[in-house]
Tab-separated table of C-alpha atoms and ligand atoms in Angstrom:
chain	number	residue	atom	x	y	z
A	1	MET	CA	-134.994	-10.056	-18.863
A	2	GLY	CA	-137.230	-8.545	-15.954
A	3	ALA	CA	-140.551	-8.178	-15.187
A	4	VAL	CA	-143.037	-7.115	-12.062
A	5	VAL	CA	-146.738	-8.027	-11.663
A	6	LEU	CA	-148.661	-4.966	-9.946
A	7	PRO	CA	-151.692	-6.481	-8.261
A	8	MET	CA	-154.636	-4.919	-10.555
A	9	ASP	CA	-157.652	-4.456	-7.931
A	10	PRO	CA	-155.562	-2.657	-5.318
A	11	SER	CA	-158.904	-1.330	-3.406
A	12	ALA	CA	-160.616	-4.668	-3.274
A	13	PRO	CA	-161.947	-5.638	-0.058
A	14	PHE	CA	-160.154	-7.591	2.115
A	15	THR	CA	-161.890	-11.313	2.546
A	16	LEU	CA	-161.226	-13.809	4.989
A	17	ALA	CA	-162.587	-17.024	4.934
A	18	PRO	CA	-165.298	-17.568	7.536
A	19	ALA	CA	-164.163	-19.024	11.025
A	20	ARG	CA	-164.899	-23.177	10.317
A	21	GLY	CA	-168.322	-24.317	12.279
A	22	ALA	CA	-169.174	-20.292	12.908
A	23	PRO	CA	-172.861	-19.458	12.624
A	24	ALA	CA	-174.238	-18.268	9.070
A	25	ALA	CA	-175.038	-14.869	10.701
A	26	ALA	CA	-171.134	-14.573	12.265
A	27	ARG	CA	-169.771	-15.728	8.884
A	28	ASP	CA	-171.912	-13.171	7.074
A	29	ALA	CA	-170.212	-10.255	9.544
A	30	VAL	CA	-167.087	-11.329	9.069
A	31	ARG	CA	-167.295	-10.743	5.299
A	32	ARG	CA	-169.382	-7.600	6.033
A	33	ALA	CA	-167.211	-6.211	8.410
A	34	VAL	CA	-163.930	-7.080	6.387
A	35	PRO	CA	-164.748	-5.621	3.008
A	36	HIS	CA	-164.221	-2.087	4.379
A	37	VAL	CA	-160.552	-2.557	4.424
A	38	PRO	CA	-158.681	-2.330	0.831
A	39	ARG	CA	-156.114	-4.983	-0.290
A	40	TRP	CA	-154.017	-2.161	-0.839
A	41	SER	CA	-153.852	1.675	1.167
A	42	PRO	CA	-152.968	4.065	-1.877
A	43	ARG	CA	-149.853	4.449	0.205
A	44	ARG	CA	-148.806	0.842	0.206
A	45	LEU	CA	-148.971	0.789	-3.294
A	46	GLY	CA	-147.017	4.227	-4.029
A	47	HIS	CA	-144.629	2.809	-2.048
A	48	LEU	CA	-144.066	-0.588	-3.953
A	49	LEU	CA	-144.617	1.686	-7.231
A	50	ARG	CA	-141.529	3.587	-5.772
A	51	ALA	CA	-139.607	0.236	-5.686
A	52	VAL	CA	-140.127	-0.682	-9.479
A	53	GLU	CA	-139.456	2.459	-10.701
A	54	GLY	CA	-136.323	2.122	-8.869
A	55	LEU	CA	-135.610	-0.876	-10.324
A	56	ARG	CA	-136.384	-0.375	-13.472
A	57	ALA	CA	-134.299	2.671	-13.571
A	58	GLU	CA	-131.086	0.008	-12.585
A	59	TRP	CA	-132.408	-2.541	-15.805
A	60	ARG	CA	-132.516	0.877	-17.902
A	61	ALA	CA	-128.864	1.215	-17.209
A	62	ALA	CA	-127.681	-1.791	-17.665
A	63	GLY	CA	-128.801	-1.741	-21.638
A	64	SER	CA	-131.947	-3.424	-20.780
A	65	GLU	CA	-135.860	-3.253	-19.468
A	66	LEU	CA	-138.236	-4.373	-16.804
A	67	PHE	CA	-141.904	-5.084	-18.060
A	68	VAL	CA	-144.311	-3.835	-15.390
A	69	LEU	CA	-147.690	-5.513	-15.708
A	70	ARG	CA	-151.060	-6.048	-13.890
A	71	GLY	CA	-153.208	-8.504	-14.135
A	72	ASP	CA	-153.090	-12.188	-12.951
A	73	PRO	CA	-149.756	-13.198	-12.538
A	74	VAL	CA	-149.876	-16.971	-13.778
A	75	GLU	CA	-151.578	-15.351	-17.096
A	76	CYS	CA	-149.128	-12.509	-17.205
A	77	VAL	CA	-146.249	-14.200	-16.609
A	78	ALA	CA	-146.706	-17.068	-18.646
A	79	SER	CA	-147.945	-14.662	-22.215
A	80	LEU	CA	-144.867	-12.591	-21.505
A	81	ALA	CA	-142.214	-16.264	-21.782
A	82	ALA	CA	-144.284	-17.167	-24.659
A	83	GLU	CA	-143.983	-14.335	-27.088
A	84	LEU	CA	-140.299	-13.824	-26.135
A	85	GLY	CA	-139.275	-16.970	-26.052
A	86	ALA	CA	-138.466	-17.827	-22.683
A	87	CYS	CA	-137.352	-20.833	-21.663
A	88	GLU	CA	-136.142	-19.938	-17.858
A	89	VAL	CA	-138.096	-17.911	-15.034
A	90	HIS	CA	-136.819	-16.882	-11.901
A	91	THR	CA	-138.197	-15.840	-8.585
A	92	ALA	CA	-137.489	-16.074	-5.017
A	93	PRO	CA	-139.627	-18.340	-2.587
A	94	CYS	CA	-142.927	-17.050	-1.692
A	95	PRO	CA	-143.382	-19.296	1.405
A	96	ALA	CA	-147.115	-18.340	2.374
A	97	PHE	CA	-150.353	-19.885	1.426
A	98	ASP	CA	-151.701	-17.275	-1.423
A	99	GLU	CA	-148.061	-16.536	-2.774
A	100	LEU	CA	-147.591	-20.569	-3.276
A	101	ARG	CA	-150.492	-21.774	-4.955
A	102	GLU	CA	-149.438	-18.734	-7.389
A	103	ASN	CA	-146.077	-19.945	-7.771
A	104	ALA	CA	-147.560	-23.084	-8.614
A	105	GLY	CA	-149.821	-22.026	-11.520
A	106	VAL	CA	-147.251	-20.087	-12.793
A	107	ALA	CA	-145.083	-23.360	-12.720
A	108	HIS	CA	-147.694	-25.125	-14.370
A	109	ALA	CA	-148.642	-22.410	-17.148
A	110	LEU	CA	-144.716	-22.097	-17.997
A	111	ALA	CA	-144.947	-25.722	-18.244
A	112	GLY	CA	-147.567	-25.357	-20.978
A	113	HIS	CA	-145.054	-23.403	-23.118
A	114	GLY	CA	-142.030	-25.565	-22.518
A	115	ALA	CA	-140.405	-22.969	-20.203
A	116	LYS	CA	-139.554	-23.447	-16.534
A	117	LEU	CA	-139.536	-22.359	-13.166
A	118	HIS	CA	-136.930	-21.683	-10.857
A	119	VAL	CA	-137.012	-20.489	-7.502
A	120	HIS	CA	-134.857	-18.985	-5.499
A	121	ASP	CA	-134.511	-18.880	-1.742
A	122	GLU	CA	-133.025	-15.527	-0.939
A	123	THR	CA	-135.706	-14.067	1.334
A	124	THR	CA	-134.230	-14.899	5.030
A	125	MET	CA	-130.692	-14.179	6.493
A	126	ILE	CA	-130.443	-18.068	7.446
A	127	ALA	CA	-130.787	-20.222	4.557
A	128	ALA	CA	-133.730	-22.162	4.923
A	129	SER	CA	-131.946	-25.149	3.109
A	130	ASP	CA	-128.817	-24.534	6.487
A	131	LEU	CA	-131.214	-25.016	9.003
A	132	PRO	CA	-130.153	-27.699	11.188
A	133	PHE	CA	-134.187	-29.055	10.949
A	134	GLY	CA	-136.864	-29.231	8.430
A	135	ILE	CA	-139.525	-26.468	7.826
A	136	ALA	CA	-141.940	-28.829	9.896
A	137	GLU	CA	-139.822	-29.291	12.671
A	138	LEU	CA	-139.669	-25.462	12.560
A	139	PRO	CA	-139.427	-24.945	16.914
A	140	GLU	CA	-142.775	-23.790	18.955
A	141	VAL	CA	-140.849	-21.110	19.958
A	142	PHE	CA	-138.444	-18.115	19.056
A	143	SER	CA	-136.049	-18.725	21.414
A	144	SER	CA	-135.510	-22.357	20.918
A	145	PHE	CA	-134.991	-21.424	17.172
A	146	ARG	CA	-132.293	-18.479	17.822
A	147	ARG	CA	-130.269	-21.596	19.963
A	148	LEU	CA	-130.199	-23.999	17.558
A	149	VAL	CA	-129.562	-21.490	14.855
A	150	GLU	CA	-127.097	-19.374	16.558
A	151	ARG	CA	-125.208	-22.959	17.621
A	152	GLY	CA	-125.230	-24.281	13.958
A	153	CYS	CA	-125.717	-22.108	11.042
A	154	ARG	CA	-124.129	-19.056	9.447
A	155	VAL	CA	-125.227	-16.495	7.301
A	156	ARG	CA	-124.307	-16.800	4.178
A	157	ALA	CA	-122.376	-13.627	2.085
A	158	PRO	CA	-124.892	-11.568	-0.387
A	159	LEU	CA	-124.845	-12.650	-3.632
A	160	PRO	CA	-123.331	-10.296	-6.054
A	161	VAL	CA	-125.828	-8.232	-8.331
A	162	PRO	CA	-126.601	-10.453	-11.273
A	163	ALA	CA	-125.255	-9.446	-14.277
A	164	ILE	CA	-127.676	-8.013	-17.090
A	165	ARG	CA	-128.009	-9.011	-20.379
A	166	GLU	CA	-129.045	-6.484	-22.435
A	167	ALA	CA	-131.652	-6.870	-24.845
A	168	SER	CA	-132.856	-6.213	-28.524
A	169	ASP	CA	-133.817	-3.032	-29.333
A	170	ALA	CA	-137.435	-4.303	-30.231
A	171	THR	CA	-137.458	-6.001	-27.035
A	172	ARG	CA	-136.974	-2.648	-24.921
A	173	ALA	CA	-139.103	-0.884	-27.222
A	174	LEU	CA	-141.706	-3.431	-26.214
A	175	ALA	CA	-141.211	-3.718	-22.887
A	176	ALA	CA	-140.998	0.311	-22.402
A	177	ALA	CA	-144.313	0.444	-24.324
A	178	ARG	CA	-146.085	-2.029	-22.201
A	179	SER	CA	-144.498	-0.485	-19.045
A	180	GLU	CA	-145.530	3.290	-19.895
A	181	ALA	CA	-148.938	1.938	-20.184
A	182	THR	CA	-149.143	0.258	-17.032
A	183	LEU	CA	-147.864	3.097	-14.984
A	184	ALA	CA	-150.312	5.456	-16.523
A	185	ALA	CA	-153.322	3.955	-14.855
A	186	PRO	CA	-155.288	6.477	-12.580
A	187	ASP	CA	-155.164	4.899	-9.580
A	188	LEU	CA	-151.133	3.967	-9.429
A	189	ALA	CA	-150.907	8.009	-10.413
A	190	GLU	CA	-152.947	8.742	-7.217
A	191	ALA	CA	-150.480	6.119	-5.126
A	192	ARG	CA	-147.289	7.500	-6.879
A	193	ALA	CA	-148.698	11.290	-5.219
A	194	VAL	CA	-149.833	9.652	-2.114
A	195	ALA	CA	-146.622	7.942	-1.693
A	196	ALA	CA	-144.691	11.004	-2.633
A	197	SER	CA	-146.424	13.180	0.431
A	198	HIS	CA	-145.217	13.681	3.544
A	199	ASP	CA	-146.734	14.549	6.677
A	200	PRO	CA	-145.009	17.077	8.506
A	201	ARG	CA	-145.550	15.166	12.025
A	202	SER	CA	-143.141	12.178	10.752
A	203	SER	CA	-139.798	12.615	10.913
A	204	PHE	CA	-139.034	9.727	8.725
A	205	ALA	CA	-139.694	9.781	4.790
A	206	SER	CA	-139.079	6.434	3.346
A	207	ASP	CA	-138.942	6.166	-0.543
A	208	GLY	CA	-139.174	2.305	-2.259
A	209	ALA	CA	-136.306	2.201	-4.227
A	210	ARG	CA	-133.049	0.838	-3.513
A	211	ALA	CA	-130.717	3.616	-4.030
A	212	ALA	CA	-132.531	5.397	-0.806
A	213	GLY	CA	-132.465	1.996	1.481
A	214	LEU	CA	-129.018	1.554	0.804
A	215	ALA	CA	-128.783	5.369	1.292
A	216	ARG	CA	-129.986	4.739	5.012
A	217	ILE	CA	-127.525	2.127	5.647
A	218	ARG	CA	-124.939	4.624	5.621
A	219	GLN	CA	-126.172	7.273	7.398
A	220	TRP	CA	-127.927	5.169	10.003
A	221	PHE	CA	-124.891	2.874	10.453
A	222	TRP	CA	-121.924	4.411	9.587
A	223	HIS	CA	-122.511	8.772	9.680
A	224	GLY	CA	-124.620	8.401	12.375
A	225	ASP	CA	-123.713	5.170	14.298
A	226	CYS	CA	-127.227	4.791	15.278
A	227	VAL	CA	-125.978	0.989	15.590
A	228	SER	CA	-124.024	1.236	18.453
A	229	ARG	CA	-126.805	2.281	20.821
A	230	TYR	CA	-129.744	0.897	19.228
A	231	LYS	CA	-130.911	-1.447	21.641
A	232	GLU	CA	-131.100	0.883	24.148
A	233	THR	CA	-133.044	3.402	21.786
A	234	ARG	CA	-135.107	0.907	19.985
A	235	ASP	CA	-138.620	0.816	22.626
A	236	GLY	CA	-138.185	5.204	20.659
A	237	LEU	CA	-141.476	6.654	19.460
A	238	LEU	CA	-140.373	9.907	17.709
A	239	GLY	CA	-137.764	10.211	15.374
A	240	ALA	CA	-135.712	9.403	12.494
A	241	ASP	CA	-133.398	7.239	14.232
A	242	PHE	CA	-133.996	4.926	17.100
A	243	SER	CA	-134.245	1.757	14.995
A	244	SER	CA	-132.800	1.090	11.432
A	245	ARG	CA	-136.210	1.850	9.346
A	246	LEU	CA	-135.027	-0.820	6.893
A	247	SER	CA	-138.373	-3.106	6.938
A	248	PRO	CA	-139.778	-1.685	4.392
A	249	TRP	CA	-137.532	-2.459	2.261
A	250	LEU	CA	-136.587	-5.460	3.511
A	251	ALA	CA	-139.817	-6.591	2.902
A	252	LEU	CA	-140.197	-6.052	-0.766
A	253	GLY	CA	-136.817	-7.083	-1.377
A	254	THR	CA	-134.967	-4.307	-2.045
A	255	LEU	CA	-132.951	-5.072	0.602
A	256	SER	CA	-131.686	-8.321	1.643
A	257	PRO	CA	-131.301	-9.243	4.874
A	258	ARG	CA	-128.014	-11.185	4.009
A	259	GLU	CA	-126.658	-7.630	3.086
A	260	VAL	CA	-127.470	-5.774	6.285
A	261	ALA	CA	-126.034	-8.610	8.275
A	262	ALA	CA	-123.041	-8.221	5.963
A	263	GLU	CA	-123.571	-4.699	6.928
A	264	ILE	CA	-123.784	-5.663	11.137
A	265	ARG	CA	-120.134	-7.773	10.564
A	266	ARG	CA	-118.059	-4.581	8.815
A	267	TYR	CA	-120.101	-2.660	11.776
A	268	GLU	CA	-118.581	-4.769	14.165
A	269	SER	CA	-115.248	-4.970	12.541
A	270	GLU	CA	-114.601	-1.550	11.692
A	271	ARG	CA	-115.967	0.371	14.889
A	272	THR	CA	-117.433	-1.134	17.404
A	273	ALA	CA	-119.220	-4.602	18.608
A	274	ASN	CA	-121.512	-4.738	21.667
A	275	ASP	CA	-124.963	-4.731	22.815
A	276	SER	CA	-126.532	-2.860	20.471
A	277	THR	CA	-125.046	-4.144	17.496
A	278	TYR	CA	-125.531	-7.931	18.096
A	279	TRP	CA	-129.504	-7.056	18.940
A	280	LEU	CA	-129.835	-5.988	15.819
A	281	PHE	CA	-128.814	-9.289	14.117
A	282	PHE	CA	-131.067	-10.718	17.045
A	283	GLU	CA	-133.923	-8.670	15.025
A	284	LEU	CA	-133.381	-10.347	12.198
A	285	LEU	CA	-133.100	-13.350	13.095
A	286	TRP	CA	-136.983	-12.485	14.593
A	287	ARG	CA	-137.653	-12.141	10.506
A	288	ASP	CA	-136.348	-15.048	9.760
A	289	TYR	CA	-138.468	-17.415	12.304
A	290	PHE	CA	-141.871	-15.579	11.357
A	291	HIS	CA	-140.875	-16.122	7.594
A	292	PHE	CA	-140.498	-20.063	8.312
A	293	TRP	CA	-143.409	-19.889	10.332
A	294	VAL	CA	-145.291	-18.872	7.976
A	295	ARG	CA	-143.973	-21.963	5.396
A	296	ARG	CA	-144.721	-24.461	8.256
A	297	TRP	CA	-147.888	-23.095	9.828
A	298	GLN	CA	-149.141	-22.151	6.188
A	299	GLY	CA	-153.370	-21.776	6.016
A	300	ARG	CA	-153.372	-21.884	10.247
A	301	ALA	CA	-151.470	-18.956	10.157
A	302	PHE	CA	-154.344	-16.967	9.004
A	303	LYS	CA	-157.366	-19.063	11.561
A	304	ALA	CA	-158.920	-17.079	13.872
A	305	SER	CA	-158.320	-19.973	16.625
A	306	GLY	CA	-154.007	-19.599	15.383
A	307	VAL	CA	-151.602	-22.081	15.469
A	308	LEU	CA	-152.595	-22.812	19.032
A	309	GLY	CA	-156.017	-23.560	18.144
A	310	ARG	CA	-157.372	-21.293	21.151
A	311	THR	CA	-160.677	-20.097	21.053
A	312	PRO	CA	-159.803	-16.135	20.571
A	313	CYS	CA	-161.905	-13.171	21.702
A	314	GLY	CA	-163.375	-12.821	18.163
A	315	ALA	CA	-166.164	-10.143	19.052
A	316	GLN	CA	-167.631	-8.396	15.556
A	317	ASP	CA	-168.099	-4.971	16.212
A	318	HIS	CA	-167.766	-3.402	13.468
A	319	ASP	CA	-168.360	0.554	15.011
A	320	ALA	CA	-165.172	-0.841	17.683
A	321	PHE	CA	-162.924	-1.649	14.811
A	322	ILE	CA	-163.357	1.733	12.722
A	323	ALA	CA	-162.805	3.640	15.866
A	324	TRP	CA	-159.587	2.009	16.312
A	325	CYS	CA	-158.919	2.476	12.263
A	326	GLN	CA	-159.466	6.154	12.574
A	327	GLY	CA	-157.535	6.128	15.666
A	328	THR	CA	-160.659	7.223	17.435
A	329	THR	CA	-161.055	5.014	20.188
A	330	GLY	CA	-160.833	7.740	23.221
A	331	GLU	CA	-157.167	6.035	24.419
A	332	PRO	CA	-154.922	8.463	23.802
A	333	PHE	CA	-151.823	6.617	23.240
A	334	VAL	CA	-153.779	3.652	21.234
A	335	ASP	CA	-155.372	6.913	18.416
A	336	ALA	CA	-151.795	8.565	18.336
A	337	SER	CA	-150.441	5.555	17.312
A	338	MET	CA	-153.459	4.268	14.622
A	339	ARG	CA	-153.146	7.679	13.167
A	340	GLU	CA	-149.914	8.080	12.383
A	341	LEU	CA	-150.798	4.600	10.910
A	342	ARG	CA	-153.190	6.272	8.743
A	343	ALA	CA	-150.864	9.031	8.017
A	344	THR	CA	-147.686	7.572	7.073
A	345	GLY	CA	-147.805	3.473	6.845
A	346	GLN	CA	-144.974	3.415	9.549
A	347	LEU	CA	-145.144	2.274	13.136
A	348	SER	CA	-142.769	0.961	15.297
A	349	ASN	CA	-142.635	-2.063	17.079
A	350	ARG	CA	-143.595	-0.863	21.014
A	351	ALA	CA	-147.156	0.885	19.308
A	352	ARG	CA	-147.488	-1.549	17.017
A	353	GLN	CA	-147.711	-3.762	20.045
A	354	ASN	CA	-149.724	-2.015	21.814
A	355	VAL	CA	-152.558	-1.202	19.232
A	356	ALA	CA	-152.497	-5.200	18.455
A	357	SER	CA	-153.144	-5.834	22.016
A	358	TRP	CA	-155.270	-3.234	22.675
A	359	LEU	CA	-157.603	-4.381	19.898
A	360	ALA	CA	-157.436	-8.013	20.311
A	361	ARG	CA	-157.222	-8.322	23.964
A	362	THR	CA	-158.793	-4.669	25.615
A	363	ALA	CA	-161.418	-4.768	23.185
A	364	GLY	CA	-161.375	-8.479	22.088
A	365	ILE	CA	-161.797	-7.761	18.713
A	366	ASP	CA	-161.001	-10.515	15.911
A	367	TRP	CA	-157.428	-10.085	15.917
A	368	ARG	CA	-157.336	-10.986	12.183
A	369	TRP	CA	-159.501	-7.986	11.462
A	370	GLY	CA	-157.056	-5.448	13.209
A	371	ALA	CA	-153.943	-7.821	10.795
A	372	ALA	CA	-155.906	-6.938	7.785
A	373	TRP	CA	-155.443	-3.832	8.543
A	374	PHE	CA	-152.420	-3.624	8.947
A	375	GLU	CA	-151.319	-5.710	6.181
A	376	SER	CA	-153.516	-2.613	3.808
A	377	GLN	CA	-151.030	0.345	5.741
A	378	LEU	CA	-147.926	-0.712	6.553
A	379	ILE	CA	-145.380	0.151	4.075
A	380	ASP	CA	-143.529	-2.427	5.671
A	381	PHE	CA	-145.758	-5.334	5.415
A	382	ASP	CA	-144.680	-8.898	5.092
A	383	VAL	CA	-146.737	-12.001	5.415
A	384	GLY	CA	-144.703	-13.760	8.311
A	385	PRO	CA	-143.637	-11.181	10.618
A	386	ASN	CA	-147.197	-9.971	10.372
A	387	TRP	CA	-149.661	-12.492	10.905
A	388	GLY	CA	-146.866	-13.902	13.121
A	389	ASN	CA	-147.147	-11.421	15.116
A	390	TRP	CA	-150.501	-10.452	15.647
A	391	GLN	CA	-151.095	-14.779	16.850
A	392	TYR	CA	-148.589	-13.639	19.146
A	393	VAL	CA	-150.153	-10.671	20.489
A	394	ALA	CA	-153.511	-12.252	20.239
A	395	GLY	CA	-152.590	-14.998	22.492
A	396	VAL	CA	-153.167	-17.678	19.834
A	397	GLY	CA	-149.859	-17.899	18.615
A	398	ASN	CA	-147.054	-19.881	20.646
A	399	ASP	CA	-145.598	-16.414	22.641
A	400	PRO	CA	-144.959	-18.846	25.405
A	401	ARG	CA	-145.281	-14.974	27.977
A	402	ASN	CA	-148.871	-14.886	26.427
A	403	ARG	CA	-148.084	-10.811	27.694
A	404	VAL	CA	-151.573	-8.262	27.449
A	405	PHE	CA	-150.096	-4.795	27.547
A	406	ASP	CA	-151.448	-2.369	29.828
A	407	VAL	CA	-151.629	0.429	26.957
A	408	ARG	CA	-151.917	3.150	29.967
A	409	GLY	CA	-148.647	1.331	31.704
A	410	GLN	CA	-147.065	1.581	28.447
A	411	ALA	CA	-147.795	5.168	27.418
A	412	GLU	CA	-146.215	6.727	30.895
A	413	ARG	CA	-142.908	3.939	30.319
A	414	TYR	CA	-141.991	5.386	27.237
A	415	ASP	CA	-144.160	8.428	26.326
A	416	ARG	CA	-143.617	10.079	29.743
A	417	ASP	CA	-143.524	13.445	28.598
A	418	GLY	CA	-146.240	12.693	26.535
A	419	ALA	CA	-144.684	14.218	23.529
A	420	TYR	CA	-146.109	11.274	21.067
A	421	ARG	CA	-149.451	11.394	22.540
A	422	ALA	CA	-149.635	15.327	21.666
A	423	ARG	CA	-147.978	14.833	18.060
A	424	TRP	CA	-150.024	12.732	16.940
A	425	ALA	CA	-153.795	12.848	18.906
A	426	PRO	CA	-153.570	15.946	20.742
A	427	ALA	CA	-156.350	16.751	23.043
B	1	FAD	C1	-148.747	-6.580	15.188
B	1	FAD	C2	-147.256	-6.555	14.530
B	1	FAD	C3	-147.410	-6.457	13.335
B	1	FAD	C4	-145.874	-6.456	12.727
B	1	FAD	N1	-146.346	-7.027	11.280
B	1	FAD	C5	-144.828	-6.384	10.970
B	1	FAD	C6	-145.065	-5.991	9.133
B	1	FAD	O1	-145.691	-6.355	8.468
B	1	FAD	N2	-143.828	-6.031	8.647
B	1	FAD	C7	-142.694	-5.879	9.003
B	1	FAD	O2	-141.019	-6.096	8.799
B	1	FAD	N3	-142.356	-6.323	10.662
B	1	FAD	C8	-143.811	-6.115	10.795
B	1	FAD	N4	-143.199	-5.805	12.686
B	1	FAD	C9	-142.713	-6.583	12.868
B	1	FAD	C10	-142.169	-5.057	13.876
B	1	FAD	O3	-142.820	-4.232	14.623
B	1	FAD	C11	-141.302	-4.210	12.194
B	1	FAD	O4	-140.409	-5.591	12.172
B	1	FAD	C12	-140.503	-3.309	12.730
B	1	FAD	O5	-141.116	-2.350	13.685
B	1	FAD	C13	-140.121	-2.529	11.826
B	1	FAD	O6	-138.858	-1.111	12.095
B	1	FAD	P1	-137.893	-1.516	11.933
B	1	FAD	O7	-137.359	-1.513	10.377
B	1	FAD	O8	-137.276	0.058	12.287
B	1	FAD	O9	-136.933	-2.581	12.821
B	1	FAD	P2	-135.481	-2.826	13.739
B	1	FAD	O10	-135.936	-2.112	15.034
B	1	FAD	O11	-134.648	-1.186	12.680
B	1	FAD	O12	-135.483	-4.112	13.535
B	1	FAD	C14	-134.453	-4.599	12.176
B	1	FAD	C15	-135.394	-5.268	10.995
B	1	FAD	O13	-135.814	-6.934	12.210
B	1	FAD	C16	-136.818	-7.512	11.564
B	1	FAD	N5	-137.806	-6.881	13.024
B	1	FAD	C17	-137.538	-6.318	13.998
B	1	FAD	N6	-139.517	-6.856	14.393
B	1	FAD	C18	-139.534	-7.770	14.482
B	1	FAD	C19	-140.664	-8.915	14.959
B	1	FAD	N7	-141.107	-8.198	15.949
B	1	FAD	N8	-140.881	-9.540	14.113
B	1	FAD	C20	-139.652	-9.830	12.763
B	1	FAD	N9	-139.013	-8.824	12.245
B	1	FAD	C21	-138.339	-7.859	13.155
B	1	FAD	C22	-137.479	-5.954	10.922
B	1	FAD	O14	-137.307	-6.768	9.028
B	1	FAD	C23	-136.941	-4.841	10.972
B	1	FAD	O15	-136.174	-4.347	9.687
B	1	FAD	C24	-144.751	-6.300	13.258
B	1	FAD	C25	-144.731	-6.627	14.771
B	1	FAD	C26	-146.690	-6.146	15.617
B	1	FAD	C27	-145.693	-6.485	17.072
């Protein structure tokens, strides 16, 4: 049997630990300000539901069922295992701070029922156990990581879909009743409706189900041959195909980076191998890097001073932050991007870099507030890539270039005709 535990209170305010040594007023400001950011936007939650419902359909088609539960994962998983008499529970690793604690809690609770938690290392393209260094020795900069990994590692073939054993009628009925009850909650119905709605200004409608991810691979790689032009198009802002758009499935694990790497290899052998096909692999290495980065740095990935221990610009100007979230800063390129994010849960990499740099470096606002907003809104939220990229852009991570983006210059370069700004933030 399979089980998924949905967040209990997705609209709970986002909270961050106050900076150590901060004066009491500043500590309160942090607690007051970020709570206006919900942990999960309805759109992000709805996207997760689509993925879960797709998974549930696959389990049912195989003669089994998926338990869709809601609550504290430690209690939910342990009590379900006890009820079903399960002696083994299998999960993928959660590399970040909170998730590791949660896994440890689940393992402990299961042990109390005589069951064991097995963690499978399947979320990165390169397996952690294949790295030529331990996680604690992860190179400080990406280019060193890439050199070592490209020299000494292979990408394992994706695992086949595991065989699902048929469940008894009684267990299937129990799972179906529990799942239906969970999925009928009014806030989940609202989230489902939001995720199904499509803003006509957006060129790409993402659907969390794995089947839609596989269809995207077929369309982008094979029908459109878009991967063969990726290096030239990847800084695009408008349109569906300038980049792969695979991140929402990769973030939830409904597609695996090893599947995408295998598709790149197949495309290279059957159609063409060029700088663009390599560049997609290169970007997947960035993803791996940030997955290992968050495992290495744990709590420091979320600290204002970052992994470098620098003092960031950390102003806590609530009104300026809200204006950034809503896309009403008065800076057209920033406003266009922030409105796109809010309306769709999606944003190109170029736009993410610009709005992050503007918040943290130009407006001088606590970068963690921005990371929290992205976490709440992005349908591809992934803990390492989000918090790692934010640290880079804010200048507290280990970006050797430590760049500040000139947002107006970037708009001139990447939105020369103003079409993107006109689409999302017309004057
Ligand atoms: C401030 C900021 C926050 C970000 N937050 C996230 C996040 O929460 N989740 C997320 O998946 N990506 C994040 N990114 C990275 C990147 O913007 C997205 O992965 C990319 O825009 C997704 O679109 P795509 O799938 O079309 O990417 P493509 O350009 O087609 O790239 C293919 C894949 O490579 C990976 N990738 C590409 N660029 C990066 C990168 N810079 N860092 C890590 N992985 C990368 C992604 O898995 C992506 O799906 C963030 C970047 C910035 C600057």
